[in-house]
Amino acid sequence: MMNHFMVLAVLLTLRTCYTTYLEQESIVFPVTYLNISKDLALQQLLVEWDVGKSAHDAELAMSFEIQVHRTDENTTVWTEFHNITLDRSGKSLRWIWDSDLPLECMSHSVRIRSKAEASKIWSQWSLWETVLGLDTSNNSGPQIFPDEKIVEEGSDITLCCIGRKGQIIKDFILATDVHVLNHTSSQGQVRLLTVKNVAHHVPHISVCCQESSNGDRYCDYAVFFVGKPPDTPNDFSCQTQDMKIVTCTWSQGGDTYLYGRYSSKYTLFEEFSQKPVLCTVSCSERCSCSWNIGQQRICNITLTVENPLGKKTAMDVFDVTHRIYPAAPLQLWEECTGTEITLYLEHQNKGIELFCQTELLQPDGKVELHNASSDLRVCNTITLGGLQPYTEYTTRVRCGAAKHFWRWSEWSKARTIRTNETTPSGKLDIWREITPVLGGRNVTLFWKQGTSFRANGRSISYEVTWEKVEDGSKPEKISFSSVYNSTRISIDNHSYRISIIAKNNVNYSLPSVLIIPRATGTEEVKEEQVNGTDDGIFISWEPRHTYDSYIIDWCNFPMFQPCDLQWKRFEPNTSSALINSAAFVPGVRYNFHIYGSVANSASLLEKKTGYLRELPPLPDPTVEKVELSFNAVTLSWDSYHTNESQPGFVRGYHVYVSPTQENCNLKGSKKHVLPDESVLCKYTIENPEEKRYTVKHLLSNTKYKLAVKAYSGGGETPIVDFIYIDTPFNSNTLYLLALLVIVPSLAAAICRWKMKWLKEWCCPVIPSPNKSKVLSFKEFKIGSEKVLATSDCIPDMLAVDNKVEAQNLHPWSQLSSRPTEDKINGHNSSWIYPNENEERHLTPRPTPQMHTWFENFAYSSLLSAESNPYQIPETLEAIKPELAAVLYQPHYYFDIYNEDAASTPREAAGRKTSLRYISQTDVRCLGRSL
Amino acid sequence: MAQGAASSLHPVTPQCPPSPSSSSPAVTKGLFILWAVPGQGGRPLQPPTLQQTQALVRHMAEDAQELFIFYEEDQRLTIHNNLCRTNHPPDWLRGSVTGPRGLRALWRTMTRMAQVLQNITRHQRDLNPPGAEILRRLASTHLKVRGLLSNLEGLFLSPSSRPSRQPPPGPTAPTKVFRQKLEGCRTLWSYSRFMAKLSTQLEARSRHEHREKLRSQRGSQLPARS
């Protein structure tokens, strides 16, 4: 029973909880009050609303969804959820919205709905509450919003132009070339202009809006500024000189691009006294502000810099006694000795213990800082010691608080002070040059103020004394003013002691002594070449332990007289030195003498000669002699100097020869390519005293160009001039030429001279057959042709060519004498040598069995030379077919050489092989025989 | 008195330097100012000659034109045509200054102009960094106006007849920045027109009086010839 009751009780409780939970989940508290207003200065929309009192009483945690709507844009431009826990006070709820668009431009509406956090159900939306824009009012003309707004560089700005009711905005533009987004309301009465990421181009930007209505123009203009918020003040600190007036200083920071009344304003506020600091800020390179702090010793100053775009602060908390910045001390006068300067000062910060620092500027530009430990309140003097006598120093002083040092004061005005004169310190550096003369020596003495010597006075003079060492004779003495640094004395060949001292207004210096030893014979010392470097000429010598110092002397201007002798001393353990002088120039040969000195007596040890830098020899060797053969040329330049007049040690010569071919192929030479890429053959002579060279292996009858260049360690100068030579003909070649040309020419001449004889000998005159006696008969004539009856002629010699083919080919080949055949060497020609005395009577018969004819070789030869057979009238005549068919052989004769002219191909082919010359009997003979 | 002063606008002797043109170098202009405005350059103050004043007016006319053109462009007021170039100048730049009371009227106009230039300069200081070209030009023009005022005061015969330096009260200046810019621009335009007109009138008058003088000289010489 009991258990049953308990179960019922639990169930009841659960149901109650569940019911309560359901009720809470579904409970809503709608917005009962909503009011909106606008703050045009801040461009904010102020929203105020409330829900039922029960919600306040229940102290519910609630959420509100707030929507902002722009009438003209027809969209919800903002939605925000606002969570708050209500209290029992019953105060209405508030929310502020910053509008990116000027609230004047168009109407803005707000609605809200609510939800208890425990609930899942949102209330109904409240009705829209609207604040009207100026687009709904009656304007007298277009208006631009916002006007004179200051925009931070890099942000966006949206402007609107509201036209009169029913009017359309025609133009809404910026007077600066800036990219803008431009859009118009649906009615055209409001136009928006958005500039994204505004940049500072000009101090301010003008905007122009223009509406067009019935030709009347209504315009409005506005200006907006683009700037930057101020930077936080840098290096803000405050200090005092007298613990009464405090001055705070700071750096301005970057340009804000806002000027005049929009520029940054500075204010100072003292936090302990909670009072603004009454001071006037002035800014040039730095800003500063000064005011009287009275008796206040600890300050907390806040500096605020503010402009329309923002505000920055800087703070300085300080104890005035720790911020003492003393005024610059005043140097009243000074006292000097040879080595000390005492400064007398006055400072304005009475009662403040100061610590001062003195800057000492030395004549060589070095700066020394001397801290003065003395308290200036007790003694207003500062003493600077360790100074050089008769030397000008520039001093200035600054001070700082000895306790709680903050910073140095400004420097006092600089004063230039000269210390007093004292005795010259150290010795003069002296040297000599000895020139032997008849009966003695000329000694040129030189002196200079070495590093160890100090004149210590204004007026310095020199005194030279010399005396014989041996007999202690009376010394001689000469004085010189400060402008002199050398003198020449004449001494005999004895040993001399020379001393030189410097003197100022106070006293003499210690003497510098030189011993000139007794004159002895000149000792030859070999001269060696040395090399120059970028830093000077390096000299080394063999160390000797007998000397207490070494001296090197040389002439700065070896070509001049006096040559400006220089010398340098070295410690006894030195064996090399790098000699440099401002007077050293490349291309000049300098001679160095190395001396060893012991007991003020110097003796020459070594000689060196060298250049700072060798240059190419100048001028080029002049080729004085050229010996030419057909295949070699010898050049000589004997007068060329290789001495110290040269700007470098002459190491040898190069002989250049232009090759006949592109590549240098002259034996013993090397190819040398000029800057213009032409090629020369180069021969090298490595001995500067060898001033003659023979270039061999040249070609005869060829033009060559040659050049001779001297070279040194500095190289050689470019080739400018060449020597031009023409190698002569080779005589052997001439002989050969003579053989080949003159002999044939002579032969030709002789031939020409004896042409007639030769012609007659080689080519006898060919008699004309027509003029031959043979044909001088009248027995028979066919047309113009004479016919000789064989019986009328007794031939000397008769050749008979008997061919079967000929017989076959020619109808008249049957006309033949009696057949007599005798084959010789396989040839079917038959030669008949009849008896000269035999006379035969041959009668012409119309049908001879064998065709027989005559030919003279000479005639044949002429024909062969004259290839045109038409030139022979007789043969031309023989072409006539009517004649050829009957008796006369000349027609046939013609055909041998002009086989195409009148014969058929077949005939011609036959003749080629079968017809041959046949007789070589002298015509005369023939004629006679015939 | 004013009439007397005005009647003394006679060319006495041709002492004027060559007329400075707008293309003259700055040095020439500086020398010209030294000559045209007595007391400039540390010289002892002496009454100005009419030629000096006339030459100064001519120079100021050129300067006013240059200042207006620079201002209009610098302030981007060419955004619309003839925004500045009004045909309705302020009253104080409208009246004639060459009549019988010309010098006094001119003095009043220049006094007002000096005040307006100060206002324009103050407005421009809010818009430009220190040392901006427009500020330099405004200061230069202001100095010239004060120089002319000084010359005009020197032309009055007695110190007692000199008007006081107290400027007449001007209209309330506009508060909006663009309005201030526009107002300044229009004033500079009217000032340049005024100075051009004044210079032309003075030149014409000078030539006329010179011709009259020559004529009278010829007339007096004729009987001597006969």
GROMACS .gro file of N, CA and C in nm, chain A residues 332-423:
model
  276
  332LEU      N    1   8.436   8.164  -1.906
  332LEU     CA    2   8.469   8.305  -1.889
  332LEU      C    3   8.609   8.337  -1.942
  333TRP      N    4   8.712   8.271  -1.893
  333TRP     CA    5   8.848   8.292  -1.941
  333TRP      C    6   8.929   8.167  -1.913
  334GLU      N    7   9.058   8.169  -1.948
  334GLU     CA    8   9.143   8.053  -1.927
  334GLU      C    9   9.285   8.098  -1.900
  335GLU      N   10   9.364   8.009  -1.836
  335GLU     CA   11   9.506   8.031  -1.812
  335GLU      C   12   9.582   7.913  -1.870
  336CYS      N   13   9.704   7.941  -1.922
  336CYS     CA   14   9.779   7.835  -1.989
  336CYS      C   15   9.921   7.828  -1.938
  337THR      N   16   9.979   7.707  -1.943
  337THR     CA   17  10.123   7.686  -1.935
  337THR      C   18  10.160   7.613  -2.064
  338GLY      N   19  10.280   7.557  -2.065
  338GLY     CA   20  10.319   7.481  -2.185
  338GLY      C   21  10.240   7.354  -2.201
  339THR      N   22  10.195   7.299  -2.090
  339THR     CA   23  10.129   7.168  -2.099
  339THR      C   24   9.992   7.165  -2.033
  340GLU      N   25   9.941   7.279  -1.982
  340GLU     CA   26   9.812   7.279  -1.911
  340GLU      C   27   9.726   7.398  -1.953
  341ILE      N   28   9.594   7.375  -1.950
  341ILE     CA   29   9.498   7.484  -1.970
  341ILE      C   30   9.400   7.479  -1.855
  342THR      N   31   9.377   7.591  -1.793
  342THR     CA   32   9.278   7.600  -1.686
  342THR      C   33   9.163   7.687  -1.734
  343LEU      N   34   9.042   7.629  -1.729
  343LEU     CA   35   8.923   7.701  -1.776
  343LEU      C   36   8.848   7.755  -1.656
  344TYR      N   37   8.802   7.876  -1.666
  344TYR     CA   38   8.720   7.937  -1.561
  344TYR      C   39   8.578   7.948  -1.615
  345LEU      N   40   8.485   7.887  -1.541
  345LEU     CA   41   8.347   7.874  -1.588
  345LEU      C   42   8.250   7.945  -1.497
  346GLU      N   43   8.134   7.972  -1.554
  346GLU     CA   44   8.023   8.019  -1.472
  346GLU      C   45   7.900   7.939  -1.513
  347HIS      N   46   7.825   7.891  -1.416
  347HIS     CA   47   7.703   7.817  -1.452
  347HIS      C   48   7.583   7.879  -1.382
  348GLN      N   49   7.469   7.865  -1.448
  348GLN     CA   50   7.349   7.934  -1.400
  348GLN      C   51   7.274   7.853  -1.295
  349ASN      N   52   7.302   7.725  -1.288
  349ASN     CA   53   7.224   7.640  -1.198
  349ASN      C   54   7.286   7.641  -1.058
  350LYS      N   55   7.268   7.752  -0.992
  350LYS     CA   56   7.323   7.766  -0.856
  350LYS      C   57   7.253   7.665  -0.765
  351GLY      N   58   7.331   7.609  -0.681
  351GLY     CA   59   7.273   7.517  -0.583
  351GLY      C   60   7.255   7.376  -0.634
  352ILE      N   61   7.287   7.353  -0.762
  352ILE     CA   62   7.276   7.217  -0.814
  352ILE      C   63   7.417   7.165  -0.837
  353GLU      N   64   7.444   7.048  -0.780
  353GLU     CA   65   7.576   6.989  -0.796
  353GLU      C   66   7.589   6.936  -0.938
  354LEU      N   67   7.690   6.987  -1.007
  354LEU     CA   68   7.704   6.953  -1.148
  354LEU      C   69   7.831   6.873  -1.172
  355PHE      N   70   7.826   6.794  -1.274
  355PHE     CA   71   7.940   6.715  -1.319
  355PHE      C   72   7.965   6.758  -1.464
  356CYS      N   73   8.086   6.800  -1.496
  356CYS     CA   74   8.109   6.859  -1.629
  356CYS      C   75   8.207   6.777  -1.712
  357GLN      N   76   8.194   6.792  -1.837
  357GLN     CA   77   8.279   6.722  -1.933
  357GLN      C   78   8.336   6.824  -2.030
  358THR      N   79   8.467   6.813  -2.055
  358THR     CA   80   8.533   6.907  -2.147
  358THR      C   81   8.576   6.834  -2.272
  359GLU      N   82   8.545   6.892  -2.383
  359GLU     CA   83   8.589   6.835  -2.511
  359GLU      C   84   8.710   6.913  -2.557
  360LEU      N   85   8.816   6.838  -2.589
  360LEU     CA   86   8.941   6.900  -2.633
  360LEU      C   87   8.967   6.858  -2.777
  361LEU      N   88   8.961   6.954  -2.866
  361LEU     CA   89   8.985   6.925  -3.008
  361LEU      C   90   9.130   6.957  -3.039
  362GLN      N   91   9.207   6.854  -3.078
  362GLN     CA   92   9.349   6.872  -3.104
  362GLN      C   93   9.371   6.918  -3.248
  363PRO      N   94   9.491   6.969  -3.276
  363PRO     CA   95   9.516   7.022  -3.412
  363PRO      C   96   9.500   6.916  -3.520
  364ASP      N   97   9.525   6.789  -3.487
  364ASP     CA   98   9.511   6.685  -3.589
  364ASP      C   99   9.368   6.637  -3.604
  365GLY      N  100   9.274   6.701  -3.538
  365GLY     CA  101   9.134   6.666  -3.552
  365GLY      C  102   9.086   6.565  -3.451
  366LYS      N  103   9.176   6.510  -3.372
  366LYS     CA  104   9.134   6.413  -3.271
  366LYS      C  105   9.061   6.487  -3.158
  367VAL      N  106   8.963   6.416  -3.102
  367VAL     CA  107   8.883   6.476  -2.995
  367VAL      C  108   8.904   6.395  -2.868
  368GLU      N  109   8.933   6.465  -2.761
  368GLU     CA  110   8.947   6.400  -2.630
  368GLU      C  111   8.839   6.455  -2.538
  369LEU      N  112   8.783   6.367  -2.457
  369LEU     CA  113   8.684   6.412  -2.358
  369LEU      C  114   8.747   6.398  -2.221
  370HIS      N  115   8.741   6.505  -2.145
  370HIS     CA  116   8.796   6.506  -2.009
  370HIS      C  117   8.681   6.528  -1.912
  371ASN      N  118   8.661   6.435  -1.823
  371ASN     CA  119   8.557   6.451  -1.721
  371ASN      C  120   8.614   6.525  -1.603
  372ALA      N  121   8.541   6.626  -1.563
  372ALA     CA  122   8.586   6.706  -1.448
  372ALA      C  123   8.518   6.650  -1.323
  373SER      N  124   8.596   6.611  -1.228
  373SER     CA  125   8.538   6.550  -1.109
  373SER      C  126   8.503   6.654  -1.003
  374SER      N  127   8.556   6.772  -1.019
  374SER     CA  128   8.535   6.873  -0.914
  374SER      C  129   8.391   6.925  -0.918
  375ASP      N  130   8.344   6.967  -0.807
  375ASP     CA  131   8.209   7.020  -0.795
  375ASP      C  132   8.213   7.168  -0.832
  376LEU      N  133   8.142   7.203  -0.931
  376LEU     CA  134   8.147   7.342  -0.979
  376LEU      C  135   8.087   7.441  -0.881
  377ARG      N  136   8.014   7.386  -0.783
  377ARG     CA  137   7.962   7.480  -0.684
  377ARG      C  138   8.077   7.534  -0.599
  378VAL      N  139   8.183   7.447  -0.584
  378VAL     CA  140   8.296   7.487  -0.499
  378VAL      C  141   8.400   7.562  -0.581
  379CYS      N  142   8.437   7.505  -0.694
  379CYS     CA  143   8.543   7.565  -0.776
  379CYS      C  144   8.496   7.571  -0.919
  380ASN      N  145   8.493   7.687  -0.971
  380ASN     CA  146   8.443   7.704  -1.107
  380ASN      C  147   8.555   7.689  -1.209
  381THR      N  148   8.651   7.601  -1.184
  381THR     CA  149   8.761   7.585  -1.278
  381THR      C  150   8.774   7.437  -1.320
  382ILE      N  151   8.823   7.421  -1.441
  382ILE     CA  152   8.856   7.287  -1.491
  382ILE      C  153   8.996   7.295  -1.548
  383THR      N  154   9.085   7.202  -1.509
  383THR     CA  155   9.223   7.203  -1.558
  383THR      C  156   9.245   7.083  -1.649
  384LEU      N  157   9.300   7.112  -1.766
  384LEU     CA  158   9.330   7.007  -1.864
  384LEU      C  159   9.482   6.996  -1.874
  385GLY      N  160   9.538   6.879  -1.842
  385GLY     CA  161   9.683   6.861  -1.845
  385GLY      C  162   9.728   6.771  -1.958
  386GLY      N  163   9.862   6.750  -1.962
  386GLY     CA  164   9.919   6.660  -2.063
  386GLY      C  165   9.911   6.714  -2.204
  387LEU      N  166   9.916   6.844  -2.216
  387LEU     CA  167   9.902   6.904  -2.349
  387LEU      C  168  10.039   6.933  -2.410
  388GLN      N  169  10.041   6.956  -2.537
  388GLN     CA  170  10.164   6.988  -2.608
  388GLN      C  171  10.189   7.138  -2.602
  389PRO      N  172  10.318   7.177  -2.583
  389PRO     CA  173  10.347   7.321  -2.580
  389PRO      C  174  10.320   7.385  -2.717
  390TYR      N  175  10.287   7.507  -2.710
  390TYR     CA  176  10.264   7.591  -2.827
  390TYR      C  177  10.176   7.519  -2.930
  391THR      N  178  10.064   7.475  -2.880
  391THR     CA  179   9.969   7.402  -2.966
  391THR      C  180   9.830   7.460  -2.943
  392GLU      N  181   9.754   7.467  -3.052
  392GLU     CA  182   9.622   7.526  -3.044
  392GLU      C  183   9.518   7.418  -3.016
  393TYR      N  184   9.438   7.439  -2.915
  393TYR     CA  185   9.331   7.345  -2.879
  393TYR      C  186   9.199   7.421  -2.878
  394THR      N  187   9.094   7.350  -2.912
  394THR     CA  188   8.960   7.408  -2.903
  394THR      C  189   8.885   7.334  -2.793
  395THR      N  190   8.830   7.409  -2.700
  395THR     CA  191   8.761   7.344  -2.587
  395THR      C  192   8.617   7.392  -2.579
  396ARG      N  193   8.533   7.303  -2.527
  396ARG     CA  194   8.396   7.340  -2.489
  396ARG      C  195   8.355   7.249  -2.376
  397VAL      N  196   8.259   7.294  -2.300
  397VAL     CA  197   8.223   7.225  -2.176
  397VAL      C  198   8.072   7.204  -2.172
  398ARG      N  199   8.032   7.092  -2.114
  398ARG     CA  200   7.890   7.068  -2.087
  398ARG      C  201   7.880   7.005  -1.949
  399CYS      N  202   7.764   7.017  -1.891
  399CYS     CA  203   7.748   6.968  -1.754
  399CYS      C  204   7.618   6.890  -1.739
  400GLY      N  205   7.613   6.808  -1.638
  400GLY     CA  206   7.492   6.735  -1.601
  400GLY      C  207   7.484   6.731  -1.450
  401ALA      N  208   7.366   6.694  -1.400
  401ALA     CA  209   7.350   6.686  -1.255
  401ALA      C  210   7.442   6.575  -1.202
  402ALA      N  211   7.517   6.609  -1.098
  402ALA     CA  212   7.609   6.510  -1.043
  402ALA      C  213   7.531   6.396  -0.977
  403LYS      N  214   7.424   6.431  -0.909
  403LYS     CA  215   7.337   6.328  -0.852
  403LYS      C  216   7.218   6.311  -0.946
  404HIS      N  217   7.174   6.192  -0.965
  404HIS     CA  218   7.060   6.163  -1.052
  404HIS      C  219   7.081   6.225  -1.190
  405PHE      N  220   7.195   6.184  -1.248
  405PHE     CA  221   7.225   6.240  -1.383
  405PHE      C  222   7.110   6.209  -1.478
  406TRP      N  223   7.065   6.312  -1.546
  406TRP     CA  224   6.955   6.294  -1.642
  406TRP      C  225   7.009   6.306  -1.785
  407ARG      N  226   7.063   6.417  -1.820
  407ARG     CA  227   7.126   6.434  -1.951
  407ARG      C  228   7.218   6.554  -1.948
  408TRP      N  229   7.309   6.555  -2.046
  408TRP     CA  230   7.404   6.665  -2.055
  408TRP      C  231   7.334   6.793  -2.097
  409SER      N  232   7.391   6.903  -2.052
  409SER     CA  233   7.344   7.033  -2.101
  409SER      C  234   7.392   7.052  -2.245
  410GLU      N  235   7.352   7.160  -2.305
  410GLU     CA  236   7.411   7.197  -2.434
  410GLU      C  237   7.559   7.230  -2.411
  411TRP      N  238   7.638   7.221  -2.516
  411TRP     CA  239   7.780   7.259  -2.504
  411TRP      C  240   7.791   7.410  -2.485
  412SER      N  241   7.892   7.448  -2.411
  412SER     CA  242   7.923   7.590  -2.402
  412SER      C  243   7.980   7.636  -2.536
  413LYS      N  244   7.992   7.763  -2.553
  413LYS     CA  245   8.050   7.815  -2.677
  413LYS      C  246   8.198   7.773  -2.683
  414ALA      N  247   8.241   7.722  -2.797
  414ALA     CA  248   8.378   7.670  -2.810
  414ALA      C  249   8.479   7.785  -2.806
  415ARG      N  250   8.591   7.758  -2.741
  415ARG     CA  251   8.700   7.857  -2.737
  415ARG      C  252   8.828   7.791  -2.783
  416THR      N  253   8.907   7.866  -2.860
  416THR     CA  254   9.035   7.813  -2.910
  416THR      C  255   9.148   7.875  -2.827
  417ILE      N  256   9.233   7.786  -2.773
  417ILE     CA  257   9.338   7.831  -2.679
  417ILE      C  258   9.471   7.771  -2.726
  418ARG      N  259   9.581   7.849  -2.717
  418ARG     CA  260   9.714   7.798  -2.752
  418ARG      C  261   9.798   7.788  -2.625
  419THR      N  262   9.863   7.675  -2.607
  419THR     CA  263   9.952   7.658  -2.491
  419THR      C  264  10.080   7.738  -2.513
  420ASN      N  265  10.156   7.756  -2.407
  420ASN     CA  266  10.276   7.841  -2.414
  420ASN      C  267  10.394   7.767  -2.479
  421GLU      N  268  10.498   7.846  -2.517
  421GLU     CA  269  10.619   7.788  -2.577
  421GLU      C  270  10.707   7.724  -2.470
  422THR      N  271  10.781   7.618  -2.509
  422THR     CA  272  10.883   7.557  -2.422
  422THR      C  273  11.002   7.519  -2.510
  423THR      N  274  11.105   7.461  -2.447
  423THR     CA  275  11.226   7.420  -2.519
  423THR      C  276  11.190   7.314  -2.624
   0.00000   0.00000   0.00000
